[in-house]
Amino acid sequence: MNQPHKRYDLARLMFGILFIAILILACFWVIQPFILGFAWAGMVVIATWPLLLRVQKLTWGRRAPAVIIMTLLLVLLFVLPFSLVINSIVDNSGTLVDWLSKPENWHIPTLTWIENIPMVGDGLLATWQSMTADGGKKLVASVQPYAGASATWFVSQVAHVGRFMLHGTLMVVFSAILYSKGEAVATGIRHFALRLAAERGESAVILAGQAIRGVALGVVVTALVQALLGGVGLAVAGIHYATLLTVLMFICCLAQIGPSLILGAAVIWLYWTGDNTWGTALLVWGCLVTSLDNVLRPMLIRMGADLPLLLILSGVIGGLLAFGMIGLFIGPVVLAVSYRLMTAWINEVPQPLPAIPDVSEEI
């Protein structure tokens, strides 16, 4: 007996999909100002959730005091220092851009001390003298426009204090909400993933959480610790614009370049100005701060995922260009989650079928 074919109302189906799409776009339009703040808060909460549980144990198992303590820690240890640094950069941005835009402020050093470097000192000194034979006018003229443009671009990126403060405030508010309702939110996300893709959806949520924790702890926390310690060394050694250099050091650490670029330039500056005592002290301190990466990062990243260097570098630069300062944190996380999910999907290769026996040999 032939079964009758089920007929579909194509117009009804298309209008239903169109209505759902319009509803999703409308919701996205409404919550668009809060997306970056919520994403930032989600990353922070996922990374610091074990710390919240420890604080909750110390507060006799009560969640409300633990949430208040964690929220205050976010404000005191994260939002407030970055706000002070950005305000300092904005206050000194005019002086920095004006200094870089004037060629007379660019003095070419003689660098005769490099002659004492074993084996390569004579060659380096001869090369430097040939480059600065005309007083360095050509060298300064070729470098100065790029330096001025780079400084102007950097200041324009960090000058959005209002936007950064808005996202920082939203991050603190959403973090407090997620801290208090974390289990319910996690259950809802897992149920949605199960409805969307069954067991694979739940596995994807777990992998995403591991990637977020790996980036937050293994990359951001390591960069923050190195930048703060390096900034303390710069301030104690008497380096000018220590706060600005601390921000640059933090960006270099996020981009996996390390703090040695900024600290090395500061050490060279101290030796060049004749302050050998502080130059040697900063050199020793810089070596300790740089080597901290080899100890702190593996210990923190053990909770997450070991991620490629190119992925982190692309996330930092792309996030900075796309979202400003907040993109330094969101960019690597987005790429890390995508990378982990794509890797897990690629590795789901079915078992190879057994080889078909050659029956011709048995005949």
Coordinates of C-alpha atoms in Angstrom, one line a residue:
M1 CA 0.0 0.0 0.0
N2 CA 1.5 3.3 -1.0
Q3 CA 1.9 5.9 1.7
P4 CA 0.6 9.4 0.8
H5 CA 3.4 12.0 0.4
K6 CA 3.4 14.6 3.1
R7 CA 2.8 18.0 1.6
Y8 CA 4.7 21.1 2.9
D9 CA 3.3 24.6 2.8
L10 CA 6.4 26.3 1.3
A11 CA 5.1 29.8 1.8
R12 CA 4.4 29.1 5.5
L13 CA 7.9 27.6 6.0
M14 CA 9.6 30.6 4.3
F15 CA 7.6 33.1 6.3
G16 CA 8.4 31.3 9.5
I17 CA 12.1 31.3 8.8
L18 CA 12.0 35.0 7.8
F19 CA 10.2 35.8 11.0
I20 CA 12.8 34.0 13.1
A21 CA 15.6 35.7 11.2
I22 CA 14.0 39.1 11.8
L23 CA 13.6 38.3 15.5
I24 CA 17.2 37.3 15.8
L25 CA 18.4 40.4 14.1
A26 CA 16.2 42.6 16.2
C27 CA 17.5 41.0 19.4
F28 CA 21.1 41.4 18.2
W29 CA 20.4 45.1 17.4
V30 CA 19.1 45.7 20.9
I31 CA 22.0 43.9 22.8
Q32 CA 24.8 45.1 20.4
P33 CA 26.1 47.7 22.9
F34 CA 26.5 45.0 25.6
I35 CA 28.0 42.2 23.5
L36 CA 31.7 43.1 24.1
G37 CA 31.2 43.7 27.8
F38 CA 29.3 40.4 28.2
A39 CA 32.0 38.5 26.2
W40 CA 34.7 40.0 28.3
A41 CA 32.8 39.1 31.5
G42 CA 32.3 35.5 30.3
M43 CA 36.0 35.1 29.7
V44 CA 36.9 36.5 33.1
V45 CA 34.3 34.4 35.0
I46 CA 35.3 31.2 33.2
A47 CA 38.9 31.8 34.0
T48 CA 38.4 32.8 37.7
W49 CA 35.6 30.4 38.6
P50 CA 37.8 28.0 40.6
L51 CA 39.0 31.1 42.6
L52 CA 35.4 32.0 43.3
L53 CA 34.7 28.5 44.7
R54 CA 37.7 28.8 47.0
V55 CA 36.6 32.2 48.2
Q56 CA 33.1 30.8 48.8
K57 CA 34.6 28.1 51.0
L58 CA 36.3 30.8 53.1
T59 CA 33.1 32.6 53.5
W60 CA 31.3 29.6 55.1
G61 CA 29.8 28.4 51.8
R62 CA 27.8 31.6 51.2
R63 CA 27.8 32.8 47.6
A64 CA 26.9 36.5 48.1
P65 CA 30.0 37.5 50.1
A66 CA 32.2 35.6 47.6
V67 CA 30.6 37.5 44.7
I68 CA 31.2 40.8 46.4
I69 CA 34.8 40.0 47.1
M70 CA 35.5 38.8 43.5
T71 CA 33.8 41.9 42.1
L72 CA 35.9 44.2 44.3
L73 CA 39.0 42.3 43.2
L74 CA 38.1 42.8 39.5
V75 CA 37.7 46.5 40.1
L76 CA 40.9 47.0 42.2
L77 CA 43.3 44.6 40.3
F78 CA 42.1 45.0 36.8
V79 CA 39.7 47.9 35.9
L80 CA 41.2 50.6 38.1
P81 CA 44.9 50.1 37.1
F82 CA 44.1 50.0 33.3
S83 CA 41.9 53.1 33.7
L84 CA 44.8 55.0 35.4
V85 CA 47.2 53.9 32.7
I86 CA 45.0 54.9 29.9
N87 CA 44.3 58.3 31.5
S88 CA 48.1 58.7 31.9
I89 CA 48.6 57.9 28.2
V90 CA 45.9 60.4 27.1
D91 CA 47.4 63.1 29.3
N92 CA 50.9 62.6 27.9
S93 CA 49.8 61.8 24.3
G94 CA 50.2 65.4 23.0
T95 CA 53.7 65.7 24.4
L96 CA 54.7 62.3 22.9
V97 CA 53.3 63.0 19.4
D98 CA 54.8 66.5 19.4
W99 CA 58.2 65.2 20.4
L100 CA 58.3 62.5 17.7
S101 CA 57.1 64.9 15.0
K102 CA 60.0 67.3 15.4
P103 CA 63.2 66.1 13.7
E104 CA 65.4 68.3 16.0
N105 CA 64.5 66.1 18.9
W106 CA 66.1 63.1 17.2
H107 CA 69.7 62.9 18.3
I108 CA 71.9 60.2 16.8
P109 CA 74.2 58.7 19.4
T110 CA 77.8 57.8 18.5
L111 CA 77.6 54.3 20.1
T112 CA 81.3 54.0 20.4
W113 CA 80.8 51.5 23.2
I114 CA 79.7 48.8 20.8
E115 CA 83.3 48.5 19.7
N116 CA 84.0 46.6 22.9
I117 CA 81.6 43.8 21.9
P118 CA 83.7 40.7 21.2
M119 CA 84.1 39.5 17.6
V120 CA 81.4 41.7 16.1
G121 CA 82.0 45.0 17.7
D122 CA 84.3 46.5 15.0
G123 CA 81.9 45.6 12.2
L124 CA 78.8 46.9 14.0
L125 CA 80.6 50.2 14.7
A126 CA 81.7 50.6 11.1
T127 CA 78.2 49.9 9.9
W128 CA 76.7 52.4 12.3
Q129 CA 79.2 55.1 11.4
S130 CA 78.4 54.6 7.7
M131 CA 74.7 55.0 8.3
T132 CA 75.2 58.2 10.3
A133 CA 78.0 59.8 8.3
D134 CA 75.9 62.8 7.4
G135 CA 74.9 63.4 11.0
G136 CA 72.0 60.9 10.7
K137 CA 69.8 63.3 8.7
K138 CA 68.8 60.7 6.1
L139 CA 68.2 58.1 8.8
V140 CA 66.0 60.4 10.9
A141 CA 64.2 61.7 7.8
S142 CA 63.3 58.1 6.8
V143 CA 62.3 56.9 10.3
Q144 CA 60.6 60.0 11.7
P145 CA 57.4 59.9 9.6
Y146 CA 56.7 56.3 10.5
A147 CA 57.4 56.9 14.1
G148 CA 55.1 59.9 14.3
A149 CA 52.3 58.1 12.4
S150 CA 52.7 55.0 14.6
A151 CA 52.5 57.1 17.8
T152 CA 49.4 58.9 16.5
W153 CA 47.7 55.7 15.6
F154 CA 48.5 54.1 19.0
V155 CA 47.2 57.1 20.9
S156 CA 44.1 57.1 18.8
Q157 CA 43.5 53.5 19.8
V158 CA 43.9 54.0 23.5
A159 CA 42.2 57.4 23.6
H160 CA 38.7 55.9 23.6
V161 CA 38.6 56.2 27.4
G162 CA 34.8 56.5 27.5
R163 CA 34.3 53.4 25.4
F164 CA 36.8 51.4 27.4
M165 CA 35.3 52.5 30.7
L166 CA 31.8 51.6 29.5
H167 CA 32.9 48.1 28.6
G168 CA 34.9 47.8 31.8
T169 CA 31.8 48.8 33.8
L170 CA 29.6 46.3 31.9
M171 CA 32.2 43.6 32.4
V172 CA 32.1 44.1 36.2
V173 CA 28.3 44.2 36.3
F174 CA 27.9 41.1 34.1
S175 CA 30.7 39.3 36.0
A176 CA 28.8 39.8 39.3
I177 CA 25.7 38.4 37.7
L178 CA 27.5 35.4 36.2
Y179 CA 29.3 34.8 39.5
S180 CA 26.0 34.6 41.4
K181 CA 24.1 32.6 38.7
G182 CA 27.0 30.7 37.2
E183 CA 25.6 27.2 37.6
A184 CA 22.2 28.1 36.1
V185 CA 23.9 29.9 33.1
A186 CA 26.2 26.9 32.5
T187 CA 23.3 24.5 32.6
G188 CA 21.3 26.6 30.1
I189 CA 24.2 26.8 27.7
R190 CA 24.8 23.1 27.9
H191 CA 21.1 22.4 27.3
F192 CA 21.1 24.7 24.3
A193 CA 24.2 23.0 22.9
L194 CA 22.5 19.5 23.4
R195 CA 19.4 20.7 21.6
L196 CA 21.6 22.1 18.8
A197 CA 24.0 19.3 18.2
A198 CA 23.4 16.5 20.8
E199 CA 26.5 15.2 22.4
R200 CA 28.8 17.0 20.1
G201 CA 27.3 20.3 21.1
E202 CA 28.0 19.6 24.8
S203 CA 31.6 18.6 23.9
A204 CA 32.0 21.8 22.0
V205 CA 31.0 23.9 25.0
I206 CA 33.5 22.1 27.2
L207 CA 36.3 22.6 24.6
A208 CA 35.4 26.3 24.3
G209 CA 35.6 26.7 28.1
Q210 CA 39.1 25.0 28.1
A211 CA 40.3 27.3 25.3
I212 CA 39.0 30.4 27.1
R213 CA 40.7 29.4 30.3
G214 CA 43.9 28.5 28.5
V215 CA 44.1 32.0 26.9
A216 CA 43.0 33.9 30.0
L217 CA 45.4 32.2 32.4
G218 CA 48.2 31.2 30.1
V219 CA 48.5 34.3 28.0
V220 CA 46.7 37.3 29.6
V221 CA 47.7 36.6 33.2
T222 CA 51.3 35.9 32.3
A223 CA 51.5 39.1 30.2
L224 CA 49.9 41.1 32.9
V225 CA 52.3 39.9 35.6
Q226 CA 55.3 40.4 33.4
A227 CA 54.2 43.9 32.4
L228 CA 53.5 45.0 35.9
L229 CA 56.9 43.7 37.2
G230 CA 58.7 45.2 34.3
G231 CA 56.9 48.5 34.9
V232 CA 58.0 48.5 38.5
G233 CA 61.5 48.1 37.4
L234 CA 61.2 50.9 34.9
A235 CA 59.7 53.2 37.5
V236 CA 62.4 52.4 40.1
A237 CA 65.2 52.9 37.6
G238 CA 63.8 56.4 36.8
I239 CA 62.8 55.8 33.2
H240 CA 60.5 58.5 31.9
Y241 CA 57.0 57.5 30.7
A242 CA 57.1 54.3 32.7
T243 CA 53.3 53.9 32.5
L244 CA 53.3 54.2 28.7
L245 CA 56.1 51.8 28.4
T246 CA 54.3 49.4 30.7
V247 CA 51.3 49.4 28.3
L248 CA 53.6 48.8 25.4
M249 CA 55.2 45.9 27.3
F250 CA 51.9 44.4 28.1
I251 CA 50.9 44.5 24.4
C252 CA 54.3 42.9 23.4
C253 CA 53.8 40.2 26.0
L254 CA 50.3 39.5 24.6
A255 CA 51.8 39.3 21.2
Q256 CA 54.3 36.7 22.5
I257 CA 57.2 39.1 21.8
G258 CA 58.0 39.3 25.5
P259 CA 59.1 42.3 27.7
S260 CA 62.7 42.1 26.6
L261 CA 62.2 44.6 23.7
I262 CA 61.1 47.4 26.1
L263 CA 63.4 46.5 28.9
G264 CA 66.3 46.1 26.6
A265 CA 65.8 49.5 25.1
A266 CA 65.6 51.0 28.6
V267 CA 68.8 49.3 29.7
I268 CA 70.6 50.6 26.6
W269 CA 69.3 54.1 27.4
L270 CA 70.6 53.9 30.9
Y271 CA 74.0 52.8 29.8
W272 CA 74.1 55.4 27.1
T273 CA 73.3 58.2 29.6
G274 CA 76.1 57.0 31.9
D275 CA 73.9 55.5 34.6
N276 CA 75.7 52.2 34.8
T277 CA 74.4 51.2 38.3
W278 CA 70.7 51.4 37.4
G279 CA 71.4 50.0 34.0
T280 CA 73.0 46.9 35.5
A281 CA 70.2 46.6 38.1
L282 CA 67.5 46.9 35.4
L283 CA 69.4 44.4 33.3
V284 CA 69.3 41.8 36.1
W285 CA 65.7 42.6 36.8
G286 CA 64.8 42.3 33.1
C287 CA 66.4 38.9 32.9
L288 CA 64.3 37.7 35.8
V289 CA 61.0 39.1 34.4
T290 CA 61.7 37.7 30.9
S291 CA 62.5 34.2 32.3
L292 CA 59.3 34.3 34.4
D293 CA 57.5 33.4 31.1
N294 CA 59.0 29.9 31.1
V295 CA 57.8 29.2 34.6
L296 CA 54.5 30.9 35.0
R297 CA 52.9 30.2 31.6
P298 CA 53.2 26.4 31.7
M299 CA 51.8 26.4 35.2
L300 CA 48.8 28.4 34.2
I301 CA 48.1 27.1 30.7
R302 CA 48.0 23.5 32.1
M303 CA 44.3 24.2 32.9
G304 CA 43.5 25.1 29.3
A305 CA 45.0 24.4 25.9
D306 CA 48.4 24.9 24.4
L307 CA 47.7 27.3 21.5
P308 CA 49.9 28.2 18.5
L309 CA 52.0 31.3 18.6
L310 CA 50.6 32.6 15.3
L311 CA 47.0 32.3 16.5
I312 CA 47.7 34.3 19.6
L313 CA 49.6 37.0 17.7
S314 CA 46.8 37.2 15.1
G315 CA 44.2 37.5 17.8
V316 CA 46.0 40.3 19.6
I317 CA 46.6 42.4 16.5
G318 CA 43.3 41.7 14.9
G319 CA 41.4 42.3 18.1
L320 CA 43.2 45.6 18.7
L321 CA 42.4 46.8 15.2
A322 CA 38.7 45.6 15.3
F323 CA 37.7 46.5 18.9
G324 CA 40.4 48.8 20.3
M325 CA 42.0 48.0 23.7
I326 CA 39.3 45.6 24.7
G327 CA 40.2 43.5 21.6
L328 CA 43.5 42.6 23.2
F329 CA 41.5 40.2 25.4
I330 CA 38.6 39.2 23.2
G331 CA 40.6 38.7 19.9
P332 CA 42.8 35.8 21.1
V333 CA 39.8 34.1 22.9
V334 CA 37.6 34.1 19.7
L335 CA 40.4 32.6 17.6
A336 CA 41.3 30.1 20.4
V337 CA 37.7 28.8 20.7
S338 CA 37.4 28.5 16.9
Y339 CA 40.7 26.8 16.7
R340 CA 39.9 24.2 19.4
L341 CA 36.5 23.5 17.9
M342 CA 37.9 23.1 14.4
T343 CA 40.7 20.9 15.6
A344 CA 38.2 18.6 17.5
W345 CA 36.0 18.4 14.4
I346 CA 38.9 17.5 12.1
N347 CA 40.2 14.9 14.5
E348 CA 36.8 13.1 14.4
V349 CA 37.9 10.8 11.7
P350 CA 36.0 7.5 11.4
Q351 CA 37.9 4.2 11.9
P352 CA 39.3 2.9 8.6
L353 CA 37.4 0.0 7.1
P354 CA 39.1 -3.4 7.1
A355 CA 40.9 -4.3 4.0
I356 CA 39.1 -6.5 1.5
P357 CA 40.8 -9.9 1.2
D358 CA 42.2 -10.9 -2.2
V359 CA 40.0 -13.9 -3.1
S360 CA 42.0 -14.6 -6.2
E361 CA 44.9 -15.9 -4.1
E362 CA 42.6 -18.6 -2.6
I363 CA 41.5 -19.9 -6.0

